[in-house]
mmCIF file with all atom_site columns, C-alpha atoms in Angstrom:
data_model
loop_
_atom_site.group_PDB
_atom_site.id
_atom_site.type_symbol
_atom_site.label_atom_id
_atom_site.label_alt_id
_atom_site.label_comp_id
_atom_site.label_asym_id
_atom_site.label_entity_id
_atom_site.label_seq_id
_atom_site.pdbx_PDB_ins_code
_atom_site.Cartn_x
_atom_site.Cartn_y
_atom_site.Cartn_z
_atom_site.occupancy
_atom_site.B_iso_or_equiv
_atom_site.pdbx_formal_charge
_atom_site.auth_seq_id
_atom_site.auth_comp_id
_atom_site.auth_asym_id
_atom_site.auth_atom_id
_atom_site.pdbx_PDB_model_num
ATOM 1   C CA . UNK T 1 1   ? 41.339 77.650 48.520 1.00 63.00 ? 786  UNK T CA 1
ATOM 2   C CA . UNK T 1 2   ? 38.479 78.796 50.675 1.00 81.00 ? 787  UNK T CA 1
ATOM 3   C CA . UNK T 1 3   ? 37.066 76.101 52.897 1.00 93.00 ? 788  UNK T CA 1
ATOM 4   C CA . UNK T 1 4   ? 33.440 75.451 53.762 1.00 96.00 ? 789  UNK T CA 1
ATOM 5   C CA . UNK T 1 5   ? 31.910 78.733 54.838 1.00 97.00 ? 790  UNK T CA 1
ATOM 6   C CA . UNK T 1 6   ? 29.057 78.893 57.312 1.00 97.00 ? 791  UNK T CA 1
ATOM 7   C CA . UNK T 1 7   ? 27.008 81.758 58.641 1.00 97.00 ? 792  UNK T CA 1
ATOM 8   C CA . UNK T 1 8   ? 26.160 82.942 61.157 1.00 97.00 ? 793  UNK T CA 1
ATOM 9   C CA . UNK T 1 9   ? 28.943 81.757 63.461 1.00 96.00 ? 794  UNK T CA 1
ATOM 10  C CA . UNK T 1 10  ? 26.851 82.463 66.521 1.00 96.00 ? 795  UNK T CA 1
ATOM 11  C CA . UNK T 1 11  ? 23.117 82.970 66.900 1.00 96.00 ? 796  UNK T CA 1
ATOM 12  C CA . UNK T 1 12  ? 21.001 83.517 69.952 1.00 97.00 ? 797  UNK T CA 1
ATOM 13  C CA . UNK T 1 13  ? 17.276 83.480 69.345 1.00 97.00 ? 798  UNK T CA 1
ATOM 14  C CA . UNK T 1 14  ? 14.065 83.186 71.281 1.00 97.00 ? 799  UNK T CA 1
ATOM 15  C CA . UNK T 1 15  ? 11.941 80.092 71.321 1.00 97.00 ? 800  UNK T CA 1
ATOM 16  C CA . UNK T 1 16  ? 9.424  80.089 68.488 1.00 97.00 ? 801  UNK T CA 1
ATOM 17  C CA . UNK T 1 17  ? 11.547 82.159 66.130 1.00 97.00 ? 802  UNK T CA 1
ATOM 18  C CA . UNK T 1 18  ? 12.703 80.969 62.733 1.00 97.00 ? 803  UNK T CA 1
ATOM 19  C CA . UNK T 1 19  ? 16.403 80.234 62.371 1.00 98.00 ? 804  UNK T CA 1
ATOM 20  C CA . UNK T 1 20  ? 18.215 79.963 59.037 1.00 98.00 ? 805  UNK T CA 1
ATOM 21  C CA . UNK T 1 21  ? 21.750 78.635 58.829 1.00 98.00 ? 806  UNK T CA 1
ATOM 22  C CA . UNK T 1 22  ? 23.713 79.048 55.626 1.00 98.00 ? 807  UNK T CA 1
ATOM 23  C CA . UNK T 1 23  ? 26.514 77.142 53.991 1.00 98.00 ? 808  UNK T CA 1
ATOM 24  C CA . UNK T 1 24  ? 28.789 77.592 51.004 1.00 98.00 ? 809  UNK T CA 1
ATOM 25  C CA . UNK T 1 25  ? 30.588 74.337 50.177 1.00 97.00 ? 810  UNK T CA 1
ATOM 26  C CA . UNK T 1 26  ? 34.044 74.068 48.677 1.00 95.00 ? 811  UNK T CA 1
ATOM 27  C CA . UNK T 1 27  ? 33.873 74.875 44.981 1.00 94.00 ? 812  UNK T CA 1
ATOM 28  C CA . UNK T 1 28  ? 33.559 71.755 42.856 1.00 91.00 ? 813  UNK T CA 1
ATOM 29  C CA . UNK T 1 29  ? 32.434 69.471 45.663 1.00 92.00 ? 814  UNK T CA 1
ATOM 30  C CA . UNK T 1 30  ? 29.340 67.468 44.799 1.00 91.00 ? 815  UNK T CA 1
ATOM 31  C CA . UNK T 1 31  ? 28.341 66.237 48.247 1.00 92.00 ? 816  UNK T CA 1
ATOM 32  C CA . UNK T 1 32  ? 27.076 68.449 51.050 1.00 95.00 ? 817  UNK T CA 1
ATOM 33  C CA . UNK T 1 33  ? 26.293 67.340 54.594 1.00 95.00 ? 818  UNK T CA 1
ATOM 34  C CA . UNK T 1 34  ? 24.581 68.954 57.575 1.00 97.00 ? 819  UNK T CA 1
ATOM 35  C CA . UNK T 1 35  ? 25.558 67.680 61.034 1.00 96.00 ? 820  UNK T CA 1
ATOM 36  C CA . UNK T 1 36  ? 24.471 68.629 64.524 1.00 96.00 ? 821  UNK T CA 1
ATOM 37  C CA . UNK T 1 37  ? 26.740 68.304 67.555 1.00 95.00 ? 822  UNK T CA 1
ATOM 38  C CA . UNK T 1 38  ? 25.649 68.292 71.186 1.00 93.00 ? 823  UNK T CA 1
ATOM 39  C CA . UNK T 1 39  ? 27.266 67.048 74.372 1.00 88.00 ? 824  UNK T CA 1
ATOM 40  C CA . UNK T 1 40  ? 24.486 64.536 74.927 1.00 88.00 ? 825  UNK T CA 1
ATOM 41  C CA . UNK T 1 41  ? 24.186 63.050 71.433 1.00 89.00 ? 826  UNK T CA 1
ATOM 42  C CA . UNK T 1 42  ? 27.572 63.744 69.889 1.00 88.00 ? 827  UNK T CA 1
ATOM 43  C CA . UNK T 1 43  ? 27.820 64.270 66.141 1.00 91.00 ? 828  UNK T CA 1
ATOM 44  C CA . UNK T 1 44  ? 24.635 63.458 64.219 1.00 92.00 ? 829  UNK T CA 1
ATOM 45  C CA . UNK T 1 45  ? 24.120 63.487 60.461 1.00 92.00 ? 830  UNK T CA 1
ATOM 46  C CA . UNK T 1 46  ? 20.946 65.391 59.660 1.00 96.00 ? 831  UNK T CA 1
ATOM 47  C CA . UNK T 1 47  ? 20.846 65.297 55.864 1.00 95.00 ? 832  UNK T CA 1
ATOM 48  C CA . UNK T 1 48  ? 23.116 65.079 52.864 1.00 93.00 ? 833  UNK T CA 1
ATOM 49  C CA . UNK T 1 49  ? 22.879 66.142 49.238 1.00 95.00 ? 834  UNK T CA 1
ATOM 50  C CA . UNK T 1 50  ? 24.519 64.893 46.059 1.00 92.00 ? 835  UNK T CA 1
ATOM 51  C CA . UNK T 1 51  ? 24.550 67.287 43.115 1.00 93.00 ? 836  UNK T CA 1
ATOM 52  C CA . UNK T 1 52  ? 22.017 69.482 44.955 1.00 95.00 ? 837  UNK T CA 1
ATOM 53  C CA . UNK T 1 53  ? 19.554 66.604 45.429 1.00 96.00 ? 838  UNK T CA 1
ATOM 54  C CA . UNK T 1 54  ? 18.719 65.416 48.975 1.00 95.00 ? 839  UNK T CA 1
ATOM 55  C CA . UNK T 1 55  ? 19.810 61.786 49.265 1.00 92.00 ? 840  UNK T CA 1
ATOM 56  C CA . UNK T 1 56  ? 19.152 60.907 52.900 1.00 91.00 ? 841  UNK T CA 1
ATOM 57  C CA . UNK T 1 57  ? 17.203 63.069 55.316 1.00 93.00 ? 842  UNK T CA 1
ATOM 58  C CA . UNK T 1 58  ? 16.468 60.338 57.844 1.00 91.00 ? 843  UNK T CA 1
ATOM 59  C CA . UNK T 1 59  ? 18.468 62.210 60.475 1.00 92.00 ? 844  UNK T CA 1
ATOM 60  C CA . UNK T 1 60  ? 16.297 65.317 60.378 1.00 94.00 ? 845  UNK T CA 1
ATOM 61  C CA . UNK T 1 61  ? 14.717 65.264 63.836 1.00 88.00 ? 846  UNK T CA 1
ATOM 62  C CA . UNK T 1 62  ? 11.258 66.481 62.950 1.00 86.00 ? 847  UNK T CA 1
ATOM 63  C CA . UNK T 1 63  ? 9.210  68.554 60.560 1.00 91.00 ? 848  UNK T CA 1
ATOM 64  C CA . UNK T 1 64  ? 10.428 71.763 62.129 1.00 95.00 ? 849  UNK T CA 1
ATOM 65  C CA . UNK T 1 65  ? 13.718 71.170 60.348 1.00 97.00 ? 850  UNK T CA 1
ATOM 66  C CA . UNK T 1 66  ? 14.132 71.645 56.601 1.00 97.00 ? 851  UNK T CA 1
ATOM 67  C CA . UNK T 1 67  ? 17.140 71.903 54.304 1.00 98.00 ? 852  UNK T CA 1
ATOM 68  C CA . UNK T 1 68  ? 17.534 73.106 50.761 1.00 97.00 ? 853  UNK T CA 1
ATOM 69  C CA . UNK T 1 69  ? 20.282 73.309 48.215 1.00 98.00 ? 854  UNK T CA 1
ATOM 70  C CA . UNK T 1 70  ? 19.103 75.559 45.361 1.00 97.00 ? 855  UNK T CA 1
ATOM 71  C CA . UNK T 1 71  ? 22.478 75.432 43.603 1.00 95.00 ? 856  UNK T CA 1
ATOM 72  C CA . UNK T 1 72  ? 25.927 73.896 43.879 1.00 95.00 ? 857  UNK T CA 1
ATOM 73  C CA . UNK T 1 73  ? 27.325 76.745 45.955 1.00 96.00 ? 858  UNK T CA 1
ATOM 74  C CA . UNK T 1 74  ? 24.656 77.329 48.573 1.00 97.00 ? 859  UNK T CA 1
ATOM 75  C CA . UNK T 1 75  ? 22.594 75.434 51.125 1.00 98.00 ? 860  UNK T CA 1
ATOM 76  C CA . UNK T 1 76  ? 20.352 76.383 54.011 1.00 98.00 ? 861  UNK T CA 1
ATOM 77  C CA . UNK T 1 77  ? 19.146 74.605 57.119 1.00 98.00 ? 862  UNK T CA 1
ATOM 78  C CA . UNK T 1 78  ? 16.008 76.111 58.581 1.00 98.00 ? 863  UNK T CA 1
ATOM 79  C CA . UNK T 1 79  ? 14.374 75.529 61.942 1.00 97.00 ? 864  UNK T CA 1
ATOM 80  C CA . UNK T 1 80  ? 10.839 76.825 62.332 1.00 97.00 ? 865  UNK T CA 1
ATOM 81  C CA . UNK T 1 81  ? 9.756  77.206 65.054 1.00 96.00 ? 866  UNK T CA 1
ATOM 82  C CA . UNK T 1 82  ? 12.899 76.880 67.127 1.00 96.00 ? 867  UNK T CA 1
ATOM 83  C CA . UNK T 1 83  ? 12.922 75.262 70.576 1.00 96.00 ? 868  UNK T CA 1
ATOM 84  C CA . UNK T 1 84  ? 15.513 75.313 73.395 1.00 96.00 ? 869  UNK T CA 1
ATOM 85  C CA . UNK T 1 85  ? 16.408 71.663 72.688 1.00 95.00 ? 870  UNK T CA 1
ATOM 86  C CA . UNK T 1 86  ? 17.630 72.740 69.243 1.00 96.00 ? 871  UNK T CA 1
ATOM 87  C CA . UNK T 1 87  ? 20.566 74.503 70.893 1.00 97.00 ? 872  UNK T CA 1
ATOM 88  C CA . UNK T 1 88  ? 23.667 72.915 69.393 1.00 97.00 ? 873  UNK T CA 1
ATOM 89  C CA . UNK T 1 89  ? 26.515 73.451 66.989 1.00 97.00 ? 874  UNK T CA 1
ATOM 90  C CA . UNK T 1 90  ? 25.468 72.877 63.398 1.00 98.00 ? 875  UNK T CA 1
ATOM 91  C CA . UNK T 1 91  ? 28.177 71.905 60.955 1.00 97.00 ? 876  UNK T CA 1
ATOM 92  C CA . UNK T 1 92  ? 28.095 71.955 57.223 1.00 97.00 ? 877  UNK T CA 1
ATOM 93  C CA . UNK T 1 93  ? 30.581 69.778 55.353 1.00 95.00 ? 878  UNK T CA 1
ATOM 94  C CA . UNK T 1 94  ? 31.362 68.946 51.747 1.00 94.00 ? 879  UNK T CA 1
ATOM 95  C CA . UNK T 1 95  ? 33.285 66.337 49.778 1.00 91.00 ? 880  UNK T CA 1
ATOM 96  C CA . UNK T 1 96  ? 34.150 65.280 46.252 1.00 86.00 ? 881  UNK T CA 1
ATOM 97  C CA . UNK T 1 97  ? 32.847 61.746 46.658 1.00 73.00 ? 882  UNK T CA 1
ATOM 98  C CA . UNK T 1 98  ? 34.446 58.393 46.954 1.00 63.00 ? 883  UNK T CA 1
ATOM 99  C CA . UNK T 1 99  ? 36.197 58.250 43.608 1.00 63.00 ? 884  UNK T CA 1
ATOM 100 C CA . UNK T 1 100 ? 38.374 61.212 44.697 1.00 57.00 ? 885  UNK T CA 1
ATOM 101 C CA . UNK T 1 101 ? 39.425 59.893 48.090 1.00 63.00 ? 886  UNK T CA 1
ATOM 102 C CA . UNK T 1 102 ? 36.249 60.928 49.757 1.00 74.00 ? 887  UNK T CA 1
ATOM 103 C CA . UNK T 1 103 ? 37.643 63.268 52.408 1.00 86.00 ? 888  UNK T CA 1
ATOM 104 C CA . UNK T 1 104 ? 34.925 65.318 54.044 1.00 90.00 ? 889  UNK T CA 1
ATOM 105 C CA . UNK T 1 105 ? 35.719 68.937 54.927 1.00 93.00 ? 890  UNK T CA 1
ATOM 106 C CA . UNK T 1 106 ? 33.901 70.739 57.712 1.00 95.00 ? 891  UNK T CA 1
ATOM 107 C CA . UNK T 1 107 ? 33.031 74.369 58.210 1.00 95.00 ? 892  UNK T CA 1
ATOM 108 C CA . UNK T 1 108 ? 33.657 76.176 61.488 1.00 94.00 ? 893  UNK T CA 1
ATOM 109 C CA . UNK T 1 109 ? 30.093 75.597 62.629 1.00 96.00 ? 894  UNK T CA 1
ATOM 110 C CA . UNK T 1 110 ? 27.105 77.715 63.571 1.00 97.00 ? 895  UNK T CA 1
ATOM 111 C CA . UNK T 1 111 ? 26.646 77.891 67.349 1.00 96.00 ? 896  UNK T CA 1
ATOM 112 C CA . UNK T 1 112 ? 22.912 78.139 68.000 1.00 97.00 ? 897  UNK T CA 1
ATOM 113 C CA . UNK T 1 113 ? 21.369 79.005 71.346 1.00 97.00 ? 898  UNK T CA 1
ATOM 114 C CA . UNK T 1 114 ? 17.588 79.047 71.686 1.00 97.00 ? 899  UNK T CA 1
ATOM 115 C CA . UNK T 1 115 ? 16.352 80.700 74.873 1.00 97.00 ? 900  UNK T CA 1
ATOM 116 C CA . UNK A 2 1   ? 25.468 48.062 59.145 1.00 82.00 ? 960  UNK A CA 1
ATOM 117 C CA . UNK A 2 2   ? 28.695 49.990 59.007 1.00 86.00 ? 961  UNK A CA 1
ATOM 118 C CA . UNK A 2 3   ? 29.906 51.511 62.260 1.00 90.00 ? 962  UNK A CA 1
ATOM 119 C CA . UNK A 2 4   ? 32.903 52.797 64.167 1.00 93.00 ? 963  UNK A CA 1
ATOM 120 C CA . UNK A 2 5   ? 33.717 52.209 67.835 1.00 94.00 ? 964  UNK A CA 1
ATOM 121 C CA . UNK A 2 6   ? 36.379 54.238 69.585 1.00 93.00 ? 965  UNK A CA 1
ATOM 122 C CA . UNK A 2 7   ? 37.648 54.208 73.127 1.00 86.00 ? 966  UNK A CA 1
ATOM 123 C CA . UNK A 2 8   ? 35.811 56.200 75.724 1.00 84.00 ? 967  UNK A CA 1
ATOM 124 C CA . UNK A 2 9   ? 37.399 59.281 77.145 1.00 84.00 ? 968  UNK A CA 1
ATOM 125 C CA . UNK A 2 10  ? 38.380 61.547 78.562 1.00 94.00 ? 969  UNK A CA 1
ATOM 126 C CA . UNK A 2 11  ? 42.076 60.829 78.350 1.00 96.00 ? 970  UNK A CA 1
ATOM 127 C CA . UNK A 2 12  ? 44.552 62.884 80.369 1.00 97.00 ? 971  UNK A CA 1
ATOM 128 C CA . UNK A 2 13  ? 48.272 62.597 79.700 1.00 97.00 ? 972  UNK A CA 1
ATOM 129 C CA . UNK A 2 14  ? 51.389 64.398 80.750 1.00 97.00 ? 973  UNK A CA 1
ATOM 130 C CA . UNK A 2 15  ? 53.377 66.211 78.116 1.00 97.00 ? 974  UNK A CA 1
ATOM 131 C CA . UNK A 2 16  ? 55.729 63.895 76.164 1.00 96.00 ? 975  UNK A CA 1
ATOM 132 C CA . UNK A 2 17  ? 53.706 60.786 77.057 1.00 97.00 ? 976  UNK A CA 1
ATOM 133 C CA . UNK A 2 18  ? 52.782 58.167 74.463 1.00 97.00 ? 977  UNK A CA 1
ATOM 134 C CA . UNK A 2 19  ? 49.247 58.324 73.109 1.00 97.00 ? 978  UNK A CA 1
ATOM 135 C CA . UNK A 2 20  ? 47.043 55.547 71.804 1.00 97.00 ? 979  UNK A CA 1
ATOM 136 C CA . UNK A 2 21  ? 43.360 55.997 70.992 1.00 97.00 ? 980  UNK A CA 1
ATOM 137 C CA . UNK A 2 22  ? 41.725 52.776 69.905 1.00 97.00 ? 981  UNK A CA 1
ATOM 138 C CA . UNK A 2 23  ? 39.317 52.589 66.984 1.00 97.00 ? 982  UNK A CA 1
ATOM 139 C CA . UNK A 2 24  ? 37.665 49.509 65.511 1.00 97.00 ? 983  UNK A CA 1
ATOM 140 C CA . UNK A 2 25  ? 35.197 49.338 62.689 1.00 95.00 ? 984  UNK A CA 1
ATOM 141 C CA . UNK A 2 26  ? 32.506 47.161 61.186 1.00 93.00 ? 985  UNK A CA 1
ATOM 142 C CA . UNK A 2 27  ? 32.045 47.353 57.437 1.00 89.00 ? 986  UNK A CA 1
ATOM 143 C CA . UNK A 2 28  ? 31.723 45.285 54.327 1.00 83.00 ? 987  UNK A CA 1
ATOM 144 C CA . UNK A 2 29  ? 34.555 45.398 51.843 1.00 82.00 ? 988  UNK A CA 1
ATOM 145 C CA . UNK A 2 30  ? 37.343 47.939 52.181 1.00 83.00 ? 989  UNK A CA 1
ATOM 146 C CA . UNK A 2 31  ? 36.135 51.258 53.508 1.00 89.00 ? 990  UNK A CA 1
ATOM 147 C CA . UNK A 2 32  ? 38.315 54.345 53.794 1.00 90.00 ? 991  UNK A CA 1
ATOM 148 C CA . UNK A 2 33  ? 39.318 55.236 57.355 1.00 93.00 ? 992  UNK A CA 1
ATOM 149 C CA . UNK A 2 34  ? 39.954 58.657 58.855 1.00 95.00 ? 993  UNK A CA 1
ATOM 150 C CA . UNK A 2 35  ? 40.957 60.463 62.015 1.00 97.00 ? 994  UNK A CA 1
ATOM 151 C CA . UNK A 2 36  ? 39.584 63.937 62.515 1.00 97.00 ? 995  UNK A CA 1
ATOM 152 C CA . UNK A 2 37  ? 40.550 66.407 65.267 1.00 97.00 ? 996  UNK A CA 1
ATOM 153 C CA . UNK A 2 38  ? 38.379 69.114 66.789 1.00 96.00 ? 997  UNK A CA 1
ATOM 154 C CA . UNK A 2 39  ? 40.021 71.907 68.755 1.00 95.00 ? 998  UNK A CA 1
ATOM 155 C CA . UNK A 2 40  ? 37.868 73.910 71.193 1.00 90.00 ? 999  UNK A CA 1
ATOM 156 C CA . UNK A 2 41  ? 35.444 76.188 69.403 1.00 88.00 ? 1000 UNK A CA 1
ATOM 157 C CA . UNK A 2 42  ? 36.359 74.905 65.957 1.00 90.00 ? 1001 UNK A CA 1
ATOM 158 C CA . UNK A 2 43  ? 35.087 72.492 63.345 1.00 92.00 ? 1002 UNK A CA 1
ATOM 159 C CA . UNK A 2 44  ? 36.467 69.042 62.645 1.00 94.00 ? 1003 UNK A CA 1
ATOM 160 C CA . UNK A 2 45  ? 39.712 68.939 60.682 1.00 95.00 ? 1004 UNK A CA 1
ATOM 161 C CA . UNK A 2 46  ? 41.159 65.984 58.839 1.00 95.00 ? 1005 UNK A CA 1
ATOM 162 C CA . UNK A 2 47  ? 44.179 64.670 60.719 1.00 97.00 ? 1006 UNK A CA 1
ATOM 163 C CA . UNK A 2 48  ? 45.048 61.626 58.604 1.00 97.00 ? 1007 UNK A CA 1
ATOM 164 C CA . UNK A 2 49  ? 43.479 58.937 56.483 1.00 94.00 ? 1008 UNK A CA 1
ATOM 165 C CA . UNK A 2 50  ? 44.081 55.534 54.898 1.00 94.00 ? 1009 UNK A CA 1
ATOM 166 C CA . UNK A 2 51  ? 42.214 54.125 51.933 1.00 89.00 ? 1010 UNK A CA 1
ATOM 167 C CA . UNK A 2 52  ? 43.361 50.510 51.767 1.00 89.00 ? 1011 UNK A CA 1
ATOM 168 C CA . UNK A 2 53  ? 44.559 47.711 54.009 1.00 91.00 ? 1012 UNK A CA 1
ATOM 169 C CA . UNK A 2 54  ? 48.064 48.111 55.503 1.00 94.00 ? 1013 UNK A CA 1
ATOM 170 C CA . UNK A 2 55  ? 48.188 51.783 54.542 1.00 94.00 ? 1014 UNK A CA 1
ATOM 171 C CA . UNK A 2 56  ? 49.631 54.055 57.212 1.00 97.00 ? 1015 UNK A CA 1
ATOM 172 C CA . UNK A 2 57  ? 48.300 57.578 57.518 1.00 96.00 ? 1016 UNK A CA 1
ATOM 173 C CA . UNK A 2 58  ? 50.483 60.127 59.249 1.00 97.00 ? 1017 UNK A CA 1
ATOM 174 C CA . UNK A 2 59  ? 50.428 63.836 60.036 1.00 97.00 ? 1018 UNK A CA 1
ATOM 175 C CA . UNK A 2 60  ? 51.859 66.134 62.729 1.00 95.00 ? 1019 UNK A CA 1
ATOM 176 C CA . UNK A 2 61  ? 53.533 63.186 64.462 1.00 97.00 ? 1020 UNK A CA 1
ATOM 177 C CA . UNK A 2 62  ? 50.312 61.168 64.594 1.00 98.00 ? 1021 UNK A CA 1
ATOM 178 C CA . UNK A 2 63  ? 50.069 57.783 62.867 1.00 98.00 ? 1022 UNK A CA 1
ATOM 179 C CA . UNK A 2 64  ? 47.416 55.143 62.262 1.00 98.00 ? 1023 UNK A CA 1
ATOM 180 C CA . UNK A 2 65  ? 47.637 51.898 60.307 1.00 98.00 ? 1024 UNK A CA 1
ATOM 181 C CA . UNK A 2 66  ? 44.675 50.329 58.492 1.00 96.00 ? 1025 UNK A CA 1
ATOM 182 C CA . UNK A 2 67  ? 44.527 46.770 59.851 1.00 96.00 ? 1026 UNK A CA 1
ATOM 183 C CA . UNK A 2 68  ? 42.043 44.650 57.929 1.00 93.00 ? 1027 UNK A CA 1
ATOM 184 C CA . UNK A 2 69  ? 42.718 41.508 59.982 1.00 94.00 ? 1028 UNK A CA 1
ATOM 185 C CA . UNK A 2 70  ? 41.782 43.213 63.247 1.00 95.00 ? 1029 UNK A CA 1
ATOM 186 C CA . UNK A 2 71  ? 39.399 45.793 61.694 1.00 95.00 ? 1030 UNK A CA 1
ATOM 187 C CA . UNK A 2 72  ? 41.260 48.524 63.540 1.00 97.00 ? 1031 UNK A CA 1
ATOM 188 C CA . UNK A 2 73  ? 42.707 51.984 62.911 1.00 97.00 ? 1032 UNK A CA 1
ATOM 189 C CA . UNK A 2 74  ? 44.304 53.001 66.208 1.00 98.00 ? 1033 UNK A CA 1
ATOM 190 C CA . UNK A 2 75  ? 45.722 56.506 66.524 1.00 98.00 ? 1034 UNK A CA 1
ATOM 191 C CA . UNK A 2 76  ? 49.210 56.860 68.033 1.00 98.00 ? 1035 UNK A CA 1
ATOM 192 C CA . UNK A 2 77  ? 51.669 59.607 68.822 1.00 98.00 ? 1036 UNK A CA 1
ATOM 193 C CA . UNK A 2 78  ? 55.003 59.067 70.461 1.00 96.00 ? 1037 UNK A CA 1
ATOM 194 C CA . UNK A 2 79  ? 55.211 62.321 72.428 1.00 96.00 ? 1038 UNK A CA 1
ATOM 195 C CA . UNK A 2 80  ? 52.146 64.483 72.971 1.00 97.00 ? 1039 UNK A CA 1
ATOM 196 C CA . UNK A 2 81  ? 52.207 68.230 73.503 1.00 97.00 ? 1040 UNK A CA 1
ATOM 197 C CA . UNK A 2 82  ? 49.829 70.559 75.305 1.00 97.00 ? 1041 UNK A CA 1
ATOM 198 C CA . UNK A 2 83  ? 48.723 71.820 71.904 1.00 96.00 ? 1042 UNK A CA 1
ATOM 199 C CA . UNK A 2 84  ? 47.392 68.319 71.066 1.00 97.00 ? 1043 UNK A CA 1
ATOM 200 C CA . UNK A 2 85  ? 44.578 68.776 73.581 1.00 97.00 ? 1044 UNK A CA 1
ATOM 201 C CA . UNK A 2 86  ? 41.424 68.293 71.517 1.00 97.00 ? 1045 UNK A CA 1
ATOM 202 C CA . UNK A 2 87  ? 38.675 65.821 70.695 1.00 96.00 ? 1046 UNK A CA 1
ATOM 203 C CA . UNK A 2 88  ? 39.634 63.066 68.247 1.00 97.00 ? 1047 UNK A CA 1
ATOM 204 C CA . UNK A 2 89  ? 37.106 61.321 66.007 1.00 96.00 ? 1048 UNK A CA 1
ATOM 205 C CA . UNK A 2 90  ? 37.597 58.086 64.128 1.00 96.00 ? 1049 UNK A CA 1
ATOM 206 C CA . UNK A 2 91  ? 35.516 57.860 60.958 1.00 94.00 ? 1050 UNK A CA 1
ATOM 207 C CA . UNK A 2 92  ? 34.720 55.443 58.173 1.00 91.00 ? 1051 UNK A CA 1
ATOM 208 C CA . UNK A 2 93  ? 33.571 56.063 54.624 1.00 88.00 ? 1052 UNK A CA 1
ATOM 209 C CA . UNK A 2 94  ? 31.458 53.220 53.361 1.00 80.00 ? 1053 UNK A CA 1
ATOM 210 C CA . UNK A 2 95  ? 32.406 51.211 50.265 1.00 71.00 ? 1054 UNK A CA 1
ATOM 211 C CA . UNK A 2 96  ? 29.030 51.866 48.715 1.00 69.00 ? 1055 UNK A CA 1
ATOM 212 C CA . UNK A 2 97  ? 27.727 55.367 48.471 1.00 64.00 ? 1056 UNK A CA 1
ATOM 213 C CA . UNK A 2 98  ? 29.270 58.351 50.214 1.00 67.00 ? 1057 UNK A CA 1
ATOM 214 C CA . UNK A 2 99  ? 28.018 57.811 53.724 1.00 77.00 ? 1058 UNK A CA 1
ATOM 215 C CA . UNK A 2 100 ? 30.368 58.679 56.580 1.00 85.00 ? 1059 UNK A CA 1
ATOM 216 C CA . UNK A 2 101 ? 30.216 57.078 60.023 1.00 88.00 ? 1060 UNK A CA 1
ATOM 217 C CA . UNK A 2 102 ? 31.844 58.845 62.959 1.00 91.00 ? 1061 UNK A CA 1
ATOM 218 C CA . UNK A 2 103 ? 32.833 57.512 66.358 1.00 93.00 ? 1062 UNK A CA 1
ATOM 219 C CA . UNK A 2 104 ? 31.691 59.256 69.507 1.00 92.00 ? 1063 UNK A CA 1
ATOM 220 C CA . UNK A 2 105 ? 34.932 61.168 69.918 1.00 94.00 ? 1064 UNK A CA 1
ATOM 221 C CA . UNK A 2 106 ? 37.700 60.899 72.514 1.00 95.00 ? 1065 UNK A CA 1
ATOM 222 C CA . UNK A 2 107 ? 38.655 63.974 74.487 1.00 95.00 ? 1066 UNK A CA 1
ATOM 223 C CA . UNK A 2 108 ? 42.379 64.341 75.114 1.00 97.00 ? 1067 UNK A CA 1
ATOM 224 C CA . UNK A 2 109 ? 43.882 66.729 77.634 1.00 97.00 ? 1068 UNK A CA 1
ATOM 225 C CA . UNK A 2 110 ? 47.647 67.079 77.830 1.00 97.00 ? 1069 UNK A CA 1
ATOM 226 C CA . UNK A 2 111 ? 49.000 68.679 80.990 1.00 97.00 ? 1070 UNK A CA 1
ATOM 227 C CA . UNK A 2 112 ? 52.420 70.332 81.253 1.00 95.00 ? 1071 UNK A CA 1
#
């Protein structure tokens, strides 16, 4: 089975530009998570969805960040405008939920550098 | 609230040494417990898990036992290899809802 697929793998952009990160969860999974990882702050949960509905977005750092899940097989995380402090690895992850053992599966990450 | 605390790193061991990475948790009820591993430049991968008290998860020579009495899930391996060099994350899945809580990660370097 294909795992969680993220794109782009690497992105370098200039400050002020819009960045869109994309994620395709594992087919059949009903939970989708967006995490951010930095050396300073470690792994942070930004937002998660259940059945395409945002459940908890309290980790989204500010209004410049937005996430959508228009259908069960696609999600985006958008940063507009981007700033150098947004440089990080952004992970998408999905799971089947607690009743199925609840294992969360991560994508390979999108490595974002804002200059 | 629910949380996970794991030992600070970095940890440096010689090849074939014994490894222990401590993890303790705070949660109500019986959460599921996990160890994830992150190799350089990659995402987090499930290493092992345990879903109820006294369960032992094991994979690739690594083991961890779900200890309810000490609220712990320590990761162990009897003989580490250079290829085990990675960052290890302890994680908890809450009883209610589908929220995951990750530890801060422990970096392991194994030297030949």
